[in-house]
Amino acid sequence: MVATSKSTLRVCCISATIIVLVTIAVLVTLALTVFKPRDPDVVLYPVGLSKLQVDDFISQDSVTSEMVMSIRNRNYASFEFANATSHIKYDGKLVGRVPIVEGTVPARSAFNITAPAVLRAKRLRENPNAINDIVGGSLNLTATVTMHGKMSMLNRLIKKRGSVYTECHMTIYISEVPIRGESWCWAKLEM
């Protein structure tokens, strides 16, 4: 009887060890594949440009246009971010700002942020390169924003702080009627 209980105890310990090792292997595999943080996809749409005219850039001190930033979250965690400000630069100098209101980007879905972009046309006109670009029909701008927040997954069981750094390069075609724009963006998630 003693030999049977020892062999039962041995089988039980071996089984428990195998279950623990398999569980650890599954959790490590999930952490390195499915739950691995991925950079979001960001697209910037300067939707309000069609309401502007070339004269607005020449005669007014500031020009306001609606911008839509579309963020596609590829992660299994939602991202809740605080208020932020996007800085618009021309030739390395600040020429505009876009206030971004706090929000939450749900897990594995897209989220749109609509905000007014205020370009300081007066600062653009002070730069001799900008005058040449305006006359040439296009402006190349760079918009950068850092969004600080926290990621939550498994129904807020796991929380981690992180930041998303985004840089968008925009070309505004002023000579076209209506005025239109294009953008190319990259984003980096750091935790």
Short mmCIF file of C-alpha atoms in Angstrom, two decimals:
data_model
loop_
_atom_site.label_atom_id
_atom_site.label_comp_id
_atom_site.label_asym_id
_atom_site.label_seq_id
_atom_site.Cartn_x
_atom_site.Cartn_y
_atom_site.Cartn_z
CA MET A 1 0.00 0.00 0.00
CA VAL A 2 2.89 2.33 0.74
CA ALA A 3 4.31 1.73 -2.74
CA THR A 4 0.96 2.57 -4.33
CA SER A 5 0.63 5.87 -2.50
CA LYS A 6 4.22 6.82 -3.40
CA SER A 7 3.62 6.08 -7.06
CA THR A 8 0.31 7.99 -6.95
CA LEU A 9 2.07 10.95 -5.34
CA ARG A 10 4.82 10.77 -7.98
CA VAL A 11 2.28 10.70 -10.85
CA CYS A 12 0.37 13.59 -9.28
CA CYS A 13 3.55 15.72 -8.92
CA ILE A 14 4.65 14.96 -12.49
CA SER A 15 1.18 15.83 -13.81
CA ALA A 16 1.09 19.11 -11.87
CA THR A 17 4.58 20.03 -13.13
CA ILE A 18 3.57 19.32 -16.74
CA ILE A 19 0.39 21.42 -16.37
CA VAL A 20 2.37 24.34 -14.90
CA LEU A 21 5.01 24.15 -17.67
CA VAL A 22 2.37 24.00 -20.43
CA THR A 23 0.52 26.97 -18.85
CA ILE A 24 3.74 28.99 -18.69
CA ALA A 25 4.57 28.10 -22.30
CA VAL A 26 1.09 29.18 -23.48
CA LEU A 27 1.27 32.48 -21.55
CA VAL A 28 4.75 33.28 -22.89
CA THR A 29 3.63 32.46 -26.44
CA LEU A 30 0.57 34.72 -26.10
CA ALA A 31 2.67 37.54 -24.62
CA LEU A 32 5.17 37.37 -27.48
CA THR A 33 2.61 37.08 -30.30
CA VAL A 34 -1.01 38.06 -29.74
CA PHE A 35 -0.54 40.54 -26.88
CA LYS A 36 2.65 42.09 -28.30
CA PRO A 37 2.12 45.87 -28.61
CA ARG A 38 1.84 47.04 -32.21
CA ASP A 39 2.15 50.56 -33.58
CA PRO A 40 -1.17 52.12 -34.58
CA ASP A 41 -1.99 53.12 -38.14
CA VAL A 42 -2.65 56.86 -38.38
CA VAL A 43 -4.07 58.80 -41.33
CA LEU A 44 -4.60 62.57 -41.34
CA TYR A 45 -7.37 64.02 -43.51
CA PRO A 46 -7.35 67.82 -43.98
CA VAL A 47 -11.09 67.84 -44.76
CA GLY A 48 -11.80 71.56 -44.33
CA LEU A 49 -9.39 72.77 -47.00
CA SER A 50 -12.05 72.87 -49.71
CA LYS A 51 -13.63 75.89 -47.98
CA LEU A 52 -10.40 77.91 -48.18
CA GLN A 53 -9.06 80.09 -50.97
CA VAL A 54 -5.54 81.20 -51.89
CA ASP A 55 -6.38 84.76 -50.76
CA ASP A 56 -6.96 83.46 -47.21
CA PHE A 57 -3.29 82.52 -46.92
CA ILE A 58 -2.20 85.91 -48.30
CA SER A 59 -4.57 88.35 -46.58
CA GLN A 60 -5.52 86.83 -43.19
CA ASP A 61 -3.42 86.48 -40.03
CA SER A 62 -4.69 82.96 -39.36
CA VAL A 63 -6.55 80.29 -41.30
CA THR A 64 -8.72 77.61 -39.65
CA SER A 65 -9.47 74.26 -41.25
CA GLU A 66 -11.00 71.04 -39.94
CA MET A 67 -8.68 68.04 -39.64
CA VAL A 68 -9.69 64.43 -39.09
CA MET A 69 -7.13 62.06 -37.59
CA SER A 70 -8.09 58.42 -38.07
CA ILE A 71 -6.38 55.99 -35.70
CA ARG A 72 -6.60 52.23 -36.27
CA ASN A 73 -5.66 50.33 -33.13
CA ARG A 74 -4.27 46.90 -34.04
CA ASN A 75 -3.79 45.84 -30.42
CA TYR A 76 -5.92 43.70 -28.12
CA ALA A 77 -5.84 46.57 -25.62
CA SER A 78 -7.79 49.82 -25.67
CA PHE A 79 -5.83 53.10 -25.40
CA GLU A 80 -7.21 55.91 -23.25
CA PHE A 81 -5.37 59.19 -23.90
CA ALA A 82 -5.36 62.64 -22.30
CA ASN A 83 -5.74 66.04 -23.99
CA ALA A 84 -2.89 66.80 -26.37
CA THR A 85 -1.80 69.45 -28.86
CA SER A 86 -0.50 68.75 -32.33
CA HIS A 87 2.14 71.19 -33.57
CA ILE A 88 2.18 72.11 -37.25
CA LYS A 89 5.54 73.23 -38.59
CA TYR A 90 6.75 74.68 -41.85
CA ASP A 91 10.47 74.62 -42.54
CA GLY A 92 11.06 73.68 -38.88
CA LYS A 93 9.16 76.68 -37.48
CA LEU A 94 5.85 76.46 -35.61
CA VAL A 95 3.00 77.82 -37.75
CA GLY A 96 -0.07 76.18 -36.24
CA ARG A 97 -1.69 74.07 -33.56
CA VAL A 98 -4.43 71.47 -33.40
CA PRO A 99 -6.03 70.78 -29.99
CA ILE A 100 -6.87 67.10 -29.49
CA VAL A 101 -9.51 66.27 -26.89
CA GLU A 102 -9.09 63.22 -24.64
CA GLY A 103 -10.67 59.98 -25.72
CA THR A 104 -10.42 56.20 -25.92
CA VAL A 105 -9.39 54.16 -28.92
CA PRO A 106 -11.11 50.75 -28.54
CA ALA A 107 -9.17 47.53 -28.99
CA ARG A 108 -8.89 46.22 -32.56
CA SER A 109 -10.91 49.06 -34.09
CA ALA A 110 -10.67 52.55 -35.57
CA PHE A 111 -11.29 55.91 -33.95
CA ASN A 112 -11.67 59.32 -35.61
CA ILE A 113 -10.68 62.61 -34.00
CA THR A 114 -12.04 65.81 -35.57
CA ALA A 115 -10.35 69.05 -34.54
CA PRO A 116 -9.83 72.57 -35.90
CA ALA A 117 -6.33 73.29 -37.19
CA VAL A 118 -5.33 76.93 -36.79
CA LEU A 119 -2.56 77.91 -39.21
CA ARG A 120 -0.86 81.24 -38.60
CA ALA A 121 -0.74 82.53 -42.17
CA LYS A 122 1.17 85.60 -41.01
CA ARG A 123 4.05 83.39 -39.78
CA LEU A 124 4.00 81.55 -43.09
CA ARG A 125 4.28 84.81 -45.02
CA GLU A 126 7.29 85.86 -42.90
CA ASN A 127 9.23 82.89 -44.30
CA PRO A 128 10.54 83.65 -47.83
CA ASN A 129 10.38 79.95 -48.76
CA ALA A 130 6.66 79.87 -47.90
CA ILE A 131 5.93 82.79 -50.24
CA ASN A 132 7.62 80.88 -53.07
CA ASP A 133 5.65 77.73 -52.18
CA ILE A 134 2.34 79.61 -52.01
CA VAL A 135 3.02 81.17 -55.40
CA GLY A 136 4.14 77.74 -56.67
CA GLY A 137 0.84 76.24 -55.54
CA SER A 138 1.70 73.87 -52.70
CA LEU A 139 2.76 73.95 -49.05
CA ASN A 140 4.62 71.14 -47.29
CA LEU A 141 3.82 71.00 -43.57
CA THR A 142 4.74 68.61 -40.75
CA ALA A 143 2.37 67.85 -37.87
CA THR A 144 3.61 66.12 -34.72
CA VAL A 145 1.73 65.01 -31.63
CA THR A 146 2.50 62.95 -28.54
CA MET A 147 -0.50 61.33 -26.90
CA HIS A 148 0.07 60.07 -23.35
CA GLY A 149 -2.32 57.57 -21.83
CA LYS A 150 -2.84 54.05 -20.62
CA MET A 151 -3.57 50.76 -22.29
CA SER A 152 -6.14 48.41 -20.77
CA MET A 153 -6.78 44.81 -21.67
CA LEU A 154 -8.76 41.85 -20.37
CA ASN A 155 -11.60 44.06 -19.12
CA ARG A 156 -9.20 46.52 -17.39
CA LEU A 157 -7.50 43.70 -15.50
CA ILE A 158 -4.13 44.60 -17.04
CA LYS A 159 -3.22 48.31 -17.29
CA LYS A 160 -0.02 49.85 -18.56
CA ARG A 161 1.02 53.43 -19.28
CA GLY A 162 2.17 54.32 -22.75
CA SER A 163 2.65 57.08 -25.29
CA VAL A 164 1.96 57.30 -29.00
CA TYR A 165 4.30 59.51 -31.02
CA THR A 166 2.90 60.54 -34.40
CA GLU A 167 4.42 62.53 -37.26
CA CYS A 168 2.48 63.43 -40.39
CA HIS A 169 3.83 65.09 -43.52
CA MET A 170 1.15 67.07 -45.36
CA THR A 171 1.12 68.67 -48.77
CA ILE A 172 -1.56 71.31 -49.29
CA TYR A 173 -2.25 72.04 -52.95
CA ILE A 174 -3.24 75.73 -52.83
CA SER A 175 -3.38 76.25 -56.59
CA GLU A 176 -6.14 73.66 -57.09
CA VAL A 177 -9.82 74.51 -56.86
CA PRO A 178 -11.02 73.40 -54.41
CA ILE A 179 -7.86 73.36 -52.27
CA ARG A 180 -6.98 69.81 -51.28
CA GLY A 181 -4.32 68.06 -49.26
CA GLU A 182 -2.51 64.76 -48.85
CA SER A 183 -0.71 63.30 -45.87
CA TRP A 184 1.71 60.50 -44.96
CA CYS A 185 1.93 59.51 -41.31
CA TRP A 186 3.90 57.19 -39.07
CA ALA A 187 3.20 56.40 -35.43
CA LYS A 188 5.20 54.71 -32.69
CA LEU A 189 3.79 53.18 -29.50
CA GLU A 190 6.12 53.19 -26.49
CA MET A 191 5.30 51.56 -23.21
#
